[in-house]
Amino acid sequence: MTQSLFERLGGESGITQLASDLVDIHLANPAINQRYVDSDVAAVKKGAAEFFITGTGGPAVYKGKDMIGTHRGMNISNDEFMAVLDDVLQALDKNNVGQREKEEVLFTFFSMKNEVVGQ
């Protein structure tokens, strides 16, 4: 039996670190960091980790809004979405994630594009 993406990303601890690094990278990215000016960074990291844990086959710990609800009214542009994907790849690289897992994560993020861009 093959491991789930959750397991291959290091379980809760690996994904929590990955999500934390991703938020830090977002905060340093001038293309999107203004989106986080009034954010509770710890809460953003926690929500990102929980979403990622649940979405990769881990325990159902995410209780937040869906992607449309989270991004409604933000009018996120295609360029901002692509900047997020670049940040995701950077966080995956920083955490030494394998190529197969990178592809799966990026595919998953990209599949949510219509739920994020222009909402």
JSON list of C-alpha atoms in Angstrom, two decimals:
[
{"chain": "A", "resi": 1, "resn": "MET", "atom": "CA", "xyz": [0.00, 0.00, 0.00]},
{"chain": "A", "resi": 2, "resn": "THR", "atom": "CA", "xyz": [1.31, 3.46, -0.85]},
{"chain": "A", "resi": 3, "resn": "GLN", "atom": "CA", "xyz": [1.53, 6.27, 1.64]},
{"chain": "A", "resi": 4, "resn": "SER", "atom": "CA", "xyz": [-0.83, 9.23, 1.46]},
{"chain": "A", "resi": 5, "resn": "LEU", "atom": "CA", "xyz": [0.48, 12.64, 0.49]},
{"chain": "A", "resi": 6, "resn": "PHE", "atom": "CA", "xyz": [-0.02, 13.60, 4.15]},
{"chain": "A", "resi": 7, "resn": "GLU", "atom": "CA", "xyz": [2.40, 10.86, 5.21]},
{"chain": "A", "resi": 8, "resn": "ARG", "atom": "CA", "xyz": [4.90, 11.60, 2.44]},
{"chain": "A", "resi": 9, "resn": "LEU", "atom": "CA", "xyz": [5.01, 15.27, 3.49]},
{"chain": "A", "resi": 10, "resn": "GLY", "atom": "CA", "xyz": [5.97, 14.29, 7.04]},
{"chain": "A", "resi": 11, "resn": "GLY", "atom": "CA", "xyz": [2.58, 14.10, 8.71]},
{"chain": "A", "resi": 12, "resn": "GLU", "atom": "CA", "xyz": [1.34, 16.87, 10.99]},
{"chain": "A", "resi": 13, "resn": "SER", "atom": "CA", "xyz": [4.80, 18.10, 11.98]},
{"chain": "A", "resi": 14, "resn": "GLY", "atom": "CA", "xyz": [6.14, 18.19, 8.42]},
{"chain": "A", "resi": 15, "resn": "ILE", "atom": "CA", "xyz": [3.07, 19.94, 7.06]},
{"chain": "A", "resi": 16, "resn": "THR", "atom": "CA", "xyz": [2.94, 22.41, 9.96]},
{"chain": "A", "resi": 17, "resn": "GLN", "atom": "CA", "xyz": [6.55, 23.39, 9.19]},
{"chain": "A", "resi": 18, "resn": "LEU", "atom": "CA", "xyz": [5.79, 23.60, 5.47]},
{"chain": "A", "resi": 19, "resn": "ALA", "atom": "CA", "xyz": [2.76, 25.84, 6.09]},
{"chain": "A", "resi": 20, "resn": "SER", "atom": "CA", "xyz": [4.73, 28.06, 8.47]},
{"chain": "A", "resi": 21, "resn": "ASP", "atom": "CA", "xyz": [7.51, 28.47, 5.91]},
{"chain": "A", "resi": 22, "resn": "LEU", "atom": "CA", "xyz": [4.96, 29.19, 3.18]},
{"chain": "A", "resi": 23, "resn": "VAL", "atom": "CA", "xyz": [3.34, 31.99, 5.18]},
{"chain": "A", "resi": 24, "resn": "ASP", "atom": "CA", "xyz": [6.78, 33.45, 5.96]},
{"chain": "A", "resi": 25, "resn": "ILE", "atom": "CA", "xyz": [7.60, 33.40, 2.26]},
{"chain": "A", "resi": 26, "resn": "HIS", "atom": "CA", "xyz": [4.27, 35.08, 1.46]},
{"chain": "A", "resi": 27, "resn": "LEU", "atom": "CA", "xyz": [5.05, 37.80, 4.01]},
{"chain": "A", "resi": 28, "resn": "ALA", "atom": "CA", "xyz": [8.37, 38.48, 2.26]},
{"chain": "A", "resi": 29, "resn": "ASN", "atom": "CA", "xyz": [6.88, 38.46, -1.25]},
{"chain": "A", "resi": 30, "resn": "PRO", "atom": "CA", "xyz": [6.13, 42.03, -2.40]},
{"chain": "A", "resi": 31, "resn": "ALA", "atom": "CA", "xyz": [3.63, 40.71, -4.95]},
{"chain": "A", "resi": 32, "resn": "ILE", "atom": "CA", "xyz": [1.27, 39.52, -2.18]},
{"chain": "A", "resi": 33, "resn": "ASN", "atom": "CA", "xyz": [2.52, 40.60, 1.24]},
{"chain": "A", "resi": 34, "resn": "GLN", "atom": "CA", "xyz": [0.08, 43.51, 1.43]},
{"chain": "A", "resi": 35, "resn": "ARG", "atom": "CA", "xyz": [-2.70, 40.94, 1.66]},
{"chain": "A", "resi": 36, "resn": "TYR", "atom": "CA", "xyz": [-1.40, 40.04, 5.14]},
{"chain": "A", "resi": 37, "resn": "VAL", "atom": "CA", "xyz": [-0.89, 43.51, 6.64]},
{"chain": "A", "resi": 38, "resn": "ASP", "atom": "CA", "xyz": [-3.72, 43.23, 9.16]},
{"chain": "A", "resi": 39, "resn": "SER", "atom": "CA", "xyz": [-3.50, 39.47, 9.63]},
{"chain": "A", "resi": 40, "resn": "ASP", "atom": "CA", "xyz": [-2.83, 37.47, 12.76]},
{"chain": "A", "resi": 41, "resn": "VAL", "atom": "CA", "xyz": [0.18, 35.60, 11.38]},
{"chain": "A", "resi": 42, "resn": "ALA", "atom": "CA", "xyz": [-0.04, 32.79, 13.93]},
{"chain": "A", "resi": 43, "resn": "ALA", "atom": "CA", "xyz": [-3.70, 32.24, 13.02]},
{"chain": "A", "resi": 44, "resn": "VAL", "atom": "CA", "xyz": [-2.90, 32.28, 9.29]},
{"chain": "A", "resi": 45, "resn": "LYS", "atom": "CA", "xyz": [-0.16, 29.69, 9.82]},
{"chain": "A", "resi": 46, "resn": "LYS", "atom": "CA", "xyz": [-2.46, 27.52, 11.93]},
{"chain": "A", "resi": 47, "resn": "GLY", "atom": "CA", "xyz": [-5.27, 27.70, 9.37]},
{"chain": "A", "resi": 48, "resn": "ALA", "atom": "CA", "xyz": [-2.91, 26.96, 6.48]},
{"chain": "A", "resi": 49, "resn": "ALA", "atom": "CA", "xyz": [-1.45, 23.96, 8.30]},
{"chain": "A", "resi": 50, "resn": "GLU", "atom": "CA", "xyz": [-4.89, 22.58, 9.19]},
{"chain": "A", "resi": 51, "resn": "PHE", "atom": "CA", "xyz": [-6.17, 23.06, 5.64]},
{"chain": "A", "resi": 52, "resn": "PHE", "atom": "CA", "xyz": [-3.08, 21.35, 4.24]},
{"chain": "A", "resi": 53, "resn": "ILE", "atom": "CA", "xyz": [-3.23, 18.49, 6.79]},
{"chain": "A", "resi": 54, "resn": "THR", "atom": "CA", "xyz": [-6.86, 17.76, 5.96]},
{"chain": "A", "resi": 55, "resn": "GLY", "atom": "CA", "xyz": [-6.43, 18.24, 2.21]},
{"chain": "A", "resi": 56, "resn": "THR", "atom": "CA", "xyz": [-3.51, 15.82, 1.93]},
{"chain": "A", "resi": 57, "resn": "GLY", "atom": "CA", "xyz": [-5.21, 12.88, 3.58]},
{"chain": "A", "resi": 58, "resn": "GLY", "atom": "CA", "xyz": [-4.51, 13.59, 7.23]},
{"chain": "A", "resi": 59, "resn": "PRO", "atom": "CA", "xyz": [-7.03, 14.00, 10.03]},
{"chain": "A", "resi": 60, "resn": "ALA", "atom": "CA", "xyz": [-9.99, 16.29, 9.36]},
{"chain": "A", "resi": 61, "resn": "VAL", "atom": "CA", "xyz": [-8.73, 19.12, 11.56]},
{"chain": "A", "resi": 62, "resn": "TYR", "atom": "CA", "xyz": [-9.67, 22.01, 9.24]},
{"chain": "A", "resi": 63, "resn": "LYS", "atom": "CA", "xyz": [-12.84, 23.78, 10.32]},
{"chain": "A", "resi": 64, "resn": "GLY", "atom": "CA", "xyz": [-12.42, 27.03, 8.37]},
{"chain": "A", "resi": 65, "resn": "LYS", "atom": "CA", "xyz": [-14.21, 28.39, 5.32]},
{"chain": "A", "resi": 66, "resn": "ASP", "atom": "CA", "xyz": [-13.94, 26.83, 1.88]},
{"chain": "A", "resi": 67, "resn": "MET", "atom": "CA", "xyz": [-11.72, 28.51, -0.72]},
{"chain": "A", "resi": 68, "resn": "ILE", "atom": "CA", "xyz": [-14.50, 30.66, -2.17]},
{"chain": "A", "resi": 69, "resn": "GLY", "atom": "CA", "xyz": [-15.61, 31.82, 1.28]},
{"chain": "A", "resi": 70, "resn": "THR", "atom": "CA", "xyz": [-12.05, 32.55, 2.35]},
{"chain": "A", "resi": 71, "resn": "HIS", "atom": "CA", "xyz": [-11.22, 34.61, -0.73]},
{"chain": "A", "resi": 72, "resn": "ARG", "atom": "CA", "xyz": [-14.60, 36.25, -1.43]},
{"chain": "A", "resi": 73, "resn": "GLY", "atom": "CA", "xyz": [-14.27, 39.99, -1.91]},
{"chain": "A", "resi": 74, "resn": "MET", "atom": "CA", "xyz": [-10.48, 39.90, -2.19]},
{"chain": "A", "resi": 75, "resn": "ASN", "atom": "CA", "xyz": [-10.43, 40.16, -6.00]},
{"chain": "A", "resi": 76, "resn": "ILE", "atom": "CA", "xyz": [-7.19, 38.20, -6.23]},
{"chain": "A", "resi": 77, "resn": "SER", "atom": "CA", "xyz": [-5.51, 38.57, -9.60]},
{"chain": "A", "resi": 78, "resn": "ASN", "atom": "CA", "xyz": [-4.01, 35.85, -11.74]},
{"chain": "A", "resi": 79, "resn": "ASP", "atom": "CA", "xyz": [-0.56, 37.36, -11.11]},
{"chain": "A", "resi": 80, "resn": "GLU", "atom": "CA", "xyz": [-1.08, 37.15, -7.35]},
{"chain": "A", "resi": 81, "resn": "PHE", "atom": "CA", "xyz": [-2.22, 33.54, -7.67]},
{"chain": "A", "resi": 82, "resn": "MET", "atom": "CA", "xyz": [0.90, 32.69, -9.68]},
{"chain": "A", "resi": 83, "resn": "ALA", "atom": "CA", "xyz": [3.04, 34.43, -7.04]},
{"chain": "A", "resi": 84, "resn": "VAL", "atom": "CA", "xyz": [1.43, 32.14, -4.45]},
{"chain": "A", "resi": 85, "resn": "LEU", "atom": "CA", "xyz": [2.32, 29.09, -6.54]},
{"chain": "A", "resi": 86, "resn": "ASP", "atom": "CA", "xyz": [5.91, 30.32, -6.80]},
{"chain": "A", "resi": 87, "resn": "ASP", "atom": "CA", "xyz": [5.95, 30.66, -3.01]},
{"chain": "A", "resi": 88, "resn": "VAL", "atom": "CA", "xyz": [4.53, 27.16, -2.61]},
{"chain": "A", "resi": 89, "resn": "LEU", "atom": "CA", "xyz": [7.34, 25.77, -4.75]},
{"chain": "A", "resi": 90, "resn": "GLN", "atom": "CA", "xyz": [9.91, 27.71, -2.73]},
{"chain": "A", "resi": 91, "resn": "ALA", "atom": "CA", "xyz": [8.50, 26.32, 0.55]},
{"chain": "A", "resi": 92, "resn": "LEU", "atom": "CA", "xyz": [8.48, 22.80, -0.87]},
{"chain": "A", "resi": 93, "resn": "ASP", "atom": "CA", "xyz": [12.12, 23.20, -1.93]},
{"chain": "A", "resi": 94, "resn": "LYS", "atom": "CA", "xyz": [13.08, 24.61, 1.47]},
{"chain": "A", "resi": 95, "resn": "ASN", "atom": "CA", "xyz": [11.59, 21.50, 3.10]},
{"chain": "A", "resi": 96, "resn": "ASN", "atom": "CA", "xyz": [13.32, 19.08, 0.69]},
{"chain": "A", "resi": 97, "resn": "VAL", "atom": "CA", "xyz": [10.04, 17.73, -0.64]},
{"chain": "A", "resi": 98, "resn": "GLY", "atom": "CA", "xyz": [10.40, 15.14, -3.41]},
{"chain": "A", "resi": 99, "resn": "GLN", "atom": "CA", "xyz": [9.50, 15.82, -7.03]},
{"chain": "A", "resi": 100, "resn": "ARG", "atom": "CA", "xyz": [6.39, 13.61, -7.05]},
{"chain": "A", "resi": 101, "resn": "GLU", "atom": "CA", "xyz": [5.03, 15.32, -3.95]},
{"chain": "A", "resi": 102, "resn": "LYS", "atom": "CA", "xyz": [5.82, 18.77, -5.38]},
{"chain": "A", "resi": 103, "resn": "GLU", "atom": "CA", "xyz": [3.83, 17.94, -8.47]},
{"chain": "A", "resi": 104, "resn": "GLU", "atom": "CA", "xyz": [0.88, 16.68, -6.43]},
{"chain": "A", "resi": 105, "resn": "VAL", "atom": "CA", "xyz": [0.86, 19.75, -4.18]},
{"chain": "A", "resi": 106, "resn": "LEU", "atom": "CA", "xyz": [1.17, 22.19, -7.08]},
{"chain": "A", "resi": 107, "resn": "PHE", "atom": "CA", "xyz": [-1.58, 20.36, -8.99]},
{"chain": "A", "resi": 108, "resn": "THR", "atom": "CA", "xyz": [-3.84, 20.61, -5.95]},
{"chain": "A", "resi": 109, "resn": "PHE", "atom": "CA", "xyz": [-3.18, 24.32, -5.51]},
{"chain": "A", "resi": 110, "resn": "PHE", "atom": "CA", "xyz": [-3.66, 24.99, -9.21]},
{"chain": "A", "resi": 111, "resn": "SER", "atom": "CA", "xyz": [-6.94, 23.06, -9.21]},
{"chain": "A", "resi": 112, "resn": "MET", "atom": "CA", "xyz": [-8.32, 25.66, -6.76]},
{"chain": "A", "resi": 113, "resn": "LYS", "atom": "CA", "xyz": [-7.52, 28.61, -9.01]},
{"chain": "A", "resi": 114, "resn": "ASN", "atom": "CA", "xyz": [-11.12, 29.24, -10.05]},
{"chain": "A", "resi": 115, "resn": "GLU", "atom": "CA", "xyz": [-12.16, 29.27, -6.39]},
{"chain": "A", "resi": 116, "resn": "VAL", "atom": "CA", "xyz": [-9.57, 31.94, -5.55]},
{"chain": "A", "resi": 117, "resn": "VAL", "atom": "CA", "xyz": [-8.94, 34.27, -8.50]},
{"chain": "A", "resi": 118, "resn": "GLY", "atom": "CA", "xyz": [-11.47, 37.05, -8.99]},
{"chain": "A", "resi": 119, "resn": "GLN", "atom": "CA", "xyz": [-13.67, 36.16, -6.02]}
]
